[in-house]
Amino acid sequence: MESEHHLVNSEHHIMKSEHHIVNSEHPIMKSEHHIVNSEHHIMESGHHIVNSEHHIMERGHHIANSEHHIMESEHHIMNSEHHIMNSEHHIMESEHHIMNSEHHIMNSGHHIMNSEHHIMKSEHHIMESEHHIMESKHHIMNSEHHIMDSEHHIMESEHHLVNSEWASYNGE
C-alpha cells in the first residue's frame, strides 16, 4: 500500500512538474508570438520605408524632369530672344540700305539737275556761237560788198584815166 501511495505521490509530483513546465512554456510561447508579431511589424515598417523611399525617388525624378523642362524652356526663350535680336539687326541693316539708296537717289537727282544745267549752258553757248557765226557771215558779206564797191570805183577811175589820156593825146 505504501509503495502504491509513493507511486501515486511520485506521479502526482511528475504531473505537477509537467504542469509547471507547460505553464512555463506558455509564457515562452506568448513571448515567441510577440517576437513573431514584432518581426512582422518590423518587416511591414521596412516595407513602408522602402515604399516611402520609392515615392521620394519618384518625386526626385519628377523634380529633375521639371528642372529639365524649365532648362529647355529657358533655352527656347534664349533662342527666341537671339532670333529677335538677329531680326532687329536685319531690320536696322535694311533701314541703313534704304537710307543709302535714298541718299544715292538724291545724289543722282542732283547730278541730273547739274547735267541738265550744263546742257542748258552748252545749248546757250551753241546758240551764242551760231549768232557769232551769222554775224561773221554778215561782216564777210559786207566786206565783199565793200570790195566790189572798191573794185567798181577802181574801174571807174581807170576809165576816167583812159578818157583823160585819150583827150590829151588828141590835143583836146
mmCIF file of N, CA and C in Angstrom, residues 41-97:
data_model
loop_
_atom_site.group_PDB
_atom_site.id
_atom_site.type_symbol
_atom_site.label_atom_id
_atom_site.label_comp_id
_atom_site.label_asym_id
_atom_site.label_seq_id
_atom_site.Cartn_x
_atom_site.Cartn_y
_atom_site.Cartn_z
ATOM 1 N N HIS A 41 5.775 43.364 -37.718
ATOM 2 C CA HIS A 41 5.662 44.831 -37.735
ATOM 3 C C HIS A 41 6.933 45.479 -38.293
ATOM 4 N N ILE A 42 8.110 44.950 -37.896
ATOM 5 C CA ILE A 42 9.392 45.478 -38.414
ATOM 6 C C ILE A 42 9.442 45.320 -39.928
ATOM 7 N N MET A 43 9.023 44.115 -40.414
ATOM 8 C CA MET A 43 9.020 43.890 -41.866
ATOM 9 C C MET A 43 8.075 44.859 -42.572
ATOM 10 N N GLU A 44 6.860 45.044 -41.967
ATOM 11 C CA GLU A 44 5.903 45.988 -42.538
ATOM 12 C C GLU A 44 6.472 47.416 -42.556
ATOM 13 N N SER A 45 7.130 47.789 -41.429
ATOM 14 C CA SER A 45 7.749 49.119 -41.359
ATOM 15 C C SER A 45 8.828 49.257 -42.426
ATOM 16 N N GLY A 46 9.642 48.185 -42.579
ATOM 17 C CA GLY A 46 10.679 48.182 -43.622
ATOM 18 C C GLY A 46 10.062 48.339 -44.998
ATOM 19 N N HIS A 47 8.926 47.639 -45.213
ATOM 20 C CA HIS A 47 8.221 47.752 -46.499
ATOM 21 C C HIS A 47 7.734 49.192 -46.708
ATOM 22 N N HIS A 48 7.172 49.810 -45.630
ATOM 23 C CA HIS A 48 6.715 51.203 -45.723
ATOM 24 C C HIS A 48 7.884 52.138 -46.023
ATOM 25 N N ILE A 49 9.031 51.870 -45.357
ATOM 26 C CA ILE A 49 10.241 52.696 -45.604
ATOM 27 C C ILE A 49 10.659 52.588 -47.070
ATOM 28 N N VAL A 50 10.683 51.328 -47.588
ATOM 29 C CA VAL A 50 11.053 51.106 -48.998
ATOM 30 C C VAL A 50 10.084 51.842 -49.912
ATOM 31 N N ASN A 51 8.751 51.725 -49.596
ATOM 32 C CA ASN A 51 7.748 52.433 -50.398
ATOM 33 C C ASN A 51 7.954 53.942 -50.340
ATOM 34 N N SER A 52 8.223 54.460 -49.124
ATOM 35 C CA SER A 52 8.453 55.899 -48.956
ATOM 36 C C SER A 52 9.677 56.343 -49.753
ATOM 37 N N GLU A 53 10.763 55.535 -49.675
ATOM 38 C CA GLU A 53 11.978 55.857 -50.443
ATOM 39 C C GLU A 53 11.692 55.849 -51.944
ATOM 40 N N HIS A 54 10.852 54.868 -52.362
ATOM 41 C CA HIS A 54 10.462 54.797 -53.772
ATOM 42 C C HIS A 54 9.699 56.058 -54.183
ATOM 43 N N HIS A 55 8.737 56.496 -53.289
ATOM 44 C CA HIS A 55 7.990 57.734 -53.582
ATOM 45 C C HIS A 55 8.928 58.933 -53.630
ATOM 46 N N ILE A 56 9.894 58.977 -52.674
ATOM 47 C CA ILE A 56 10.875 60.076 -52.653
ATOM 48 C C ILE A 56 11.680 60.083 -53.955
ATOM 49 N N MET A 57 12.111 58.872 -54.379
ATOM 50 C CA MET A 57 12.869 58.782 -55.638
ATOM 51 C C MET A 57 12.027 59.244 -56.825
ATOM 52 N N GLU A 58 10.724 58.796 -56.824
ATOM 53 C CA GLU A 58 9.830 59.224 -57.905
ATOM 54 C C GLU A 58 9.673 60.748 -57.912
ATOM 55 N N ARG A 59 9.489 61.326 -56.713
ATOM 56 C CA ARG A 59 9.351 62.789 -56.610
ATOM 57 C C ARG A 59 10.633 63.473 -57.093
ATOM 58 N N GLY A 60 11.785 62.896 -56.681
ATOM 59 C CA GLY A 60 13.071 63.438 -57.145
ATOM 60 C C GLY A 60 13.169 63.383 -58.662
ATOM 61 N N HIS A 61 12.694 62.252 -59.239
ATOM 62 C CA HIS A 61 12.696 62.100 -60.692
ATOM 63 C C HIS A 61 11.788 63.145 -61.349
ATOM 64 N N HIS A 62 10.576 63.372 -60.724
ATOM 65 C CA HIS A 62 9.652 64.391 -61.248
ATOM 66 C C HIS A 62 10.288 65.779 -61.162
ATOM 67 N N ILE A 63 10.958 66.052 -60.031
ATOM 68 C CA ILE A 63 11.635 67.355 -59.861
ATOM 69 C C ILE A 63 12.705 67.531 -60.936
ATOM 70 N N ALA A 64 13.511 66.452 -61.142
ATOM 71 C CA ALA A 64 14.575 66.509 -62.161
ATOM 72 C C ALA A 64 13.976 66.754 -63.550
ATOM 73 N N ASN A 65 12.838 66.045 -63.847
ATOM 74 C CA ASN A 65 12.161 66.260 -65.141
ATOM 75 C C ASN A 65 11.669 67.692 -65.278
ATOM 76 N N SER A 66 11.076 68.208 -64.181
ATOM 77 C CA SER A 66 10.569 69.587 -64.199
ATOM 78 C C SER A 66 11.714 70.575 -64.426
ATOM 79 N N GLU A 67 12.834 70.363 -63.721
ATOM 80 C CA GLU A 67 14.002 71.241 -63.902
ATOM 81 C C GLU A 67 14.519 71.165 -65.337
ATOM 82 N N HIS A 68 14.500 69.923 -65.905
ATOM 83 C CA HIS A 68 14.934 69.749 -67.294
ATOM 84 C C HIS A 68 14.016 70.518 -68.242
ATOM 85 N N HIS A 69 12.678 70.429 -67.992
ATOM 86 C CA HIS A 69 11.714 71.166 -68.823
ATOM 87 C C HIS A 69 11.936 72.671 -68.679
ATOM 88 N N ILE A 70 12.197 73.123 -67.442
ATOM 89 C CA ILE A 70 12.458 74.554 -67.205
ATOM 90 C C ILE A 70 13.690 74.986 -67.993
ATOM 91 N N MET A 71 14.779 74.153 -67.911
ATOM 92 C CA MET A 71 16.008 74.473 -68.652
ATOM 93 C C MET A 71 15.745 74.533 -70.157
ATOM 94 N N GLU A 72 14.951 73.535 -70.670
ATOM 95 C CA GLU A 72 14.614 73.531 -72.098
ATOM 96 C C GLU A 72 13.824 74.783 -72.478
ATOM 97 N N SER A 73 12.853 75.155 -71.612
ATOM 98 C CA SER A 73 12.046 76.353 -71.875
ATOM 99 C C SER A 73 12.925 77.596 -71.887
ATOM 100 N N GLU A 74 13.854 77.689 -70.913
ATOM 101 C CA GLU A 74 14.778 78.825 -70.866
ATOM 102 C C GLU A 74 15.655 78.859 -72.120
ATOM 103 N N HIS A 75 16.076 77.662 -72.588
ATOM 104 C CA HIS A 75 16.885 77.572 -73.811
ATOM 105 C C HIS A 75 16.079 78.068 -75.017
ATOM 106 N N HIS A 76 14.772 77.656 -75.078
ATOM 107 C CA HIS A 76 13.908 78.127 -76.170
ATOM 108 C C HIS A 76 13.731 79.639 -76.104
ATOM 109 N N ILE A 77 13.555 80.168 -74.878
ATOM 110 C CA ILE A 77 13.407 81.620 -74.703
ATOM 111 C C ILE A 77 14.668 82.328 -75.200
ATOM 112 N N MET A 78 15.858 81.797 -74.800
ATOM 113 C CA MET A 78 17.126 82.392 -75.237
ATOM 114 C C MET A 78 17.251 82.365 -76.757
ATOM 115 N N ASN A 79 16.863 81.204 -77.364
ATOM 116 C CA ASN A 79 16.906 81.101 -78.826
ATOM 117 C C ASN A 79 15.979 82.120 -79.475
ATOM 118 N N SER A 80 14.757 82.247 -78.895
ATOM 119 C CA SER A 80 13.779 83.205 -79.435
ATOM 120 C C SER A 80 14.317 84.625 -79.325
ATOM 121 N N GLU A 81 14.910 84.954 -78.162
ATOM 122 C CA GLU A 81 15.490 86.281 -77.974
ATOM 123 C C GLU A 81 16.625 86.524 -78.973
ATOM 124 N N HIS A 82 17.441 85.463 -79.228
ATOM 125 C CA HIS A 82 18.532 85.561 -80.203
ATOM 126 C C HIS A 82 17.969 85.828 -81.607
ATOM 127 N N HIS A 83 16.859 85.104 -81.955
ATOM 128 C CA HIS A 83 16.222 85.327 -83.259
ATOM 129 C C HIS A 83 15.679 86.752 -83.358
ATOM 130 N N ILE A 84 15.075 87.233 -82.255
ATOM 131 C CA ILE A 84 14.537 88.602 -82.234
ATOM 132 C C ILE A 84 15.674 89.608 -82.468
ATOM 133 N N MET A 85 16.816 89.392 -81.745
ATOM 134 C CA MET A 85 17.972 90.287 -81.904
ATOM 135 C C MET A 85 18.478 90.266 -83.348
ATOM 136 N N ASN A 86 18.562 89.052 -83.933
ATOM 137 C CA ASN A 86 19.001 88.933 -85.333
ATOM 138 C C ASN A 86 18.044 89.664 -86.271
ATOM 139 N N SER A 87 16.722 89.482 -86.013
ATOM 140 C CA SER A 87 15.716 90.135 -86.859
ATOM 141 C C SER A 87 15.831 91.645 -86.742
ATOM 142 N N GLU A 88 16.007 92.157 -85.501
ATOM 143 C CA GLU A 88 16.167 93.599 -85.294
ATOM 144 C C GLU A 88 17.425 94.103 -86.003
ATOM 145 N N HIS A 89 18.504 93.293 -85.957
ATOM 146 C CA HIS A 89 19.748 93.656 -86.651
ATOM 147 C C HIS A 89 19.516 93.729 -88.164
ATOM 148 N N HIS A 90 18.756 92.729 -88.714
ATOM 149 C CA HIS A 90 18.445 92.738 -90.147
ATOM 150 C C HIS A 90 17.595 93.957 -90.507
ATOM 151 N N ILE A 91 16.625 94.284 -89.619
ATOM 152 C CA ILE A 91 15.772 95.455 -89.867
ATOM 153 C C ILE A 91 16.638 96.716 -89.920
ATOM 154 N N MET A 92 17.559 96.847 -88.930
ATOM 155 C CA MET A 92 18.453 98.009 -88.896
ATOM 156 C C MET A 92 19.303 98.082 -90.162
ATOM 157 N N GLU A 93 19.845 96.914 -90.579
ATOM 158 C CA GLU A 93 20.650 96.879 -91.806
ATOM 159 C C GLU A 93 19.817 97.285 -93.017
ATOM 160 N N SER A 94 18.563 96.761 -93.080
ATOM 161 C CA SER A 94 17.675 97.085 -94.200
ATOM 162 C C SER A 94 17.369 98.578 -94.222
ATOM 163 N N GLU A 95 17.090 99.156 -93.032
ATOM 164 C CA GLU A 95 16.832 100.594 -92.940
ATOM 165 C C GLU A 95 18.055 101.393 -93.387
ATOM 166 N N HIS A 96 19.257 100.898 -92.997
ATOM 167 C CA HIS A 96 20.507 101.558 -93.419
ATOM 168 C C HIS A 96 20.647 101.498 -94.943
ATOM 169 N N HIS A 97 20.312 100.323 -95.545
ATOM 170 C CA HIS A 97 20.380 100.193 -97.006
ATOM 171 C C HIS A 97 19.379 101.144 -97.676
#
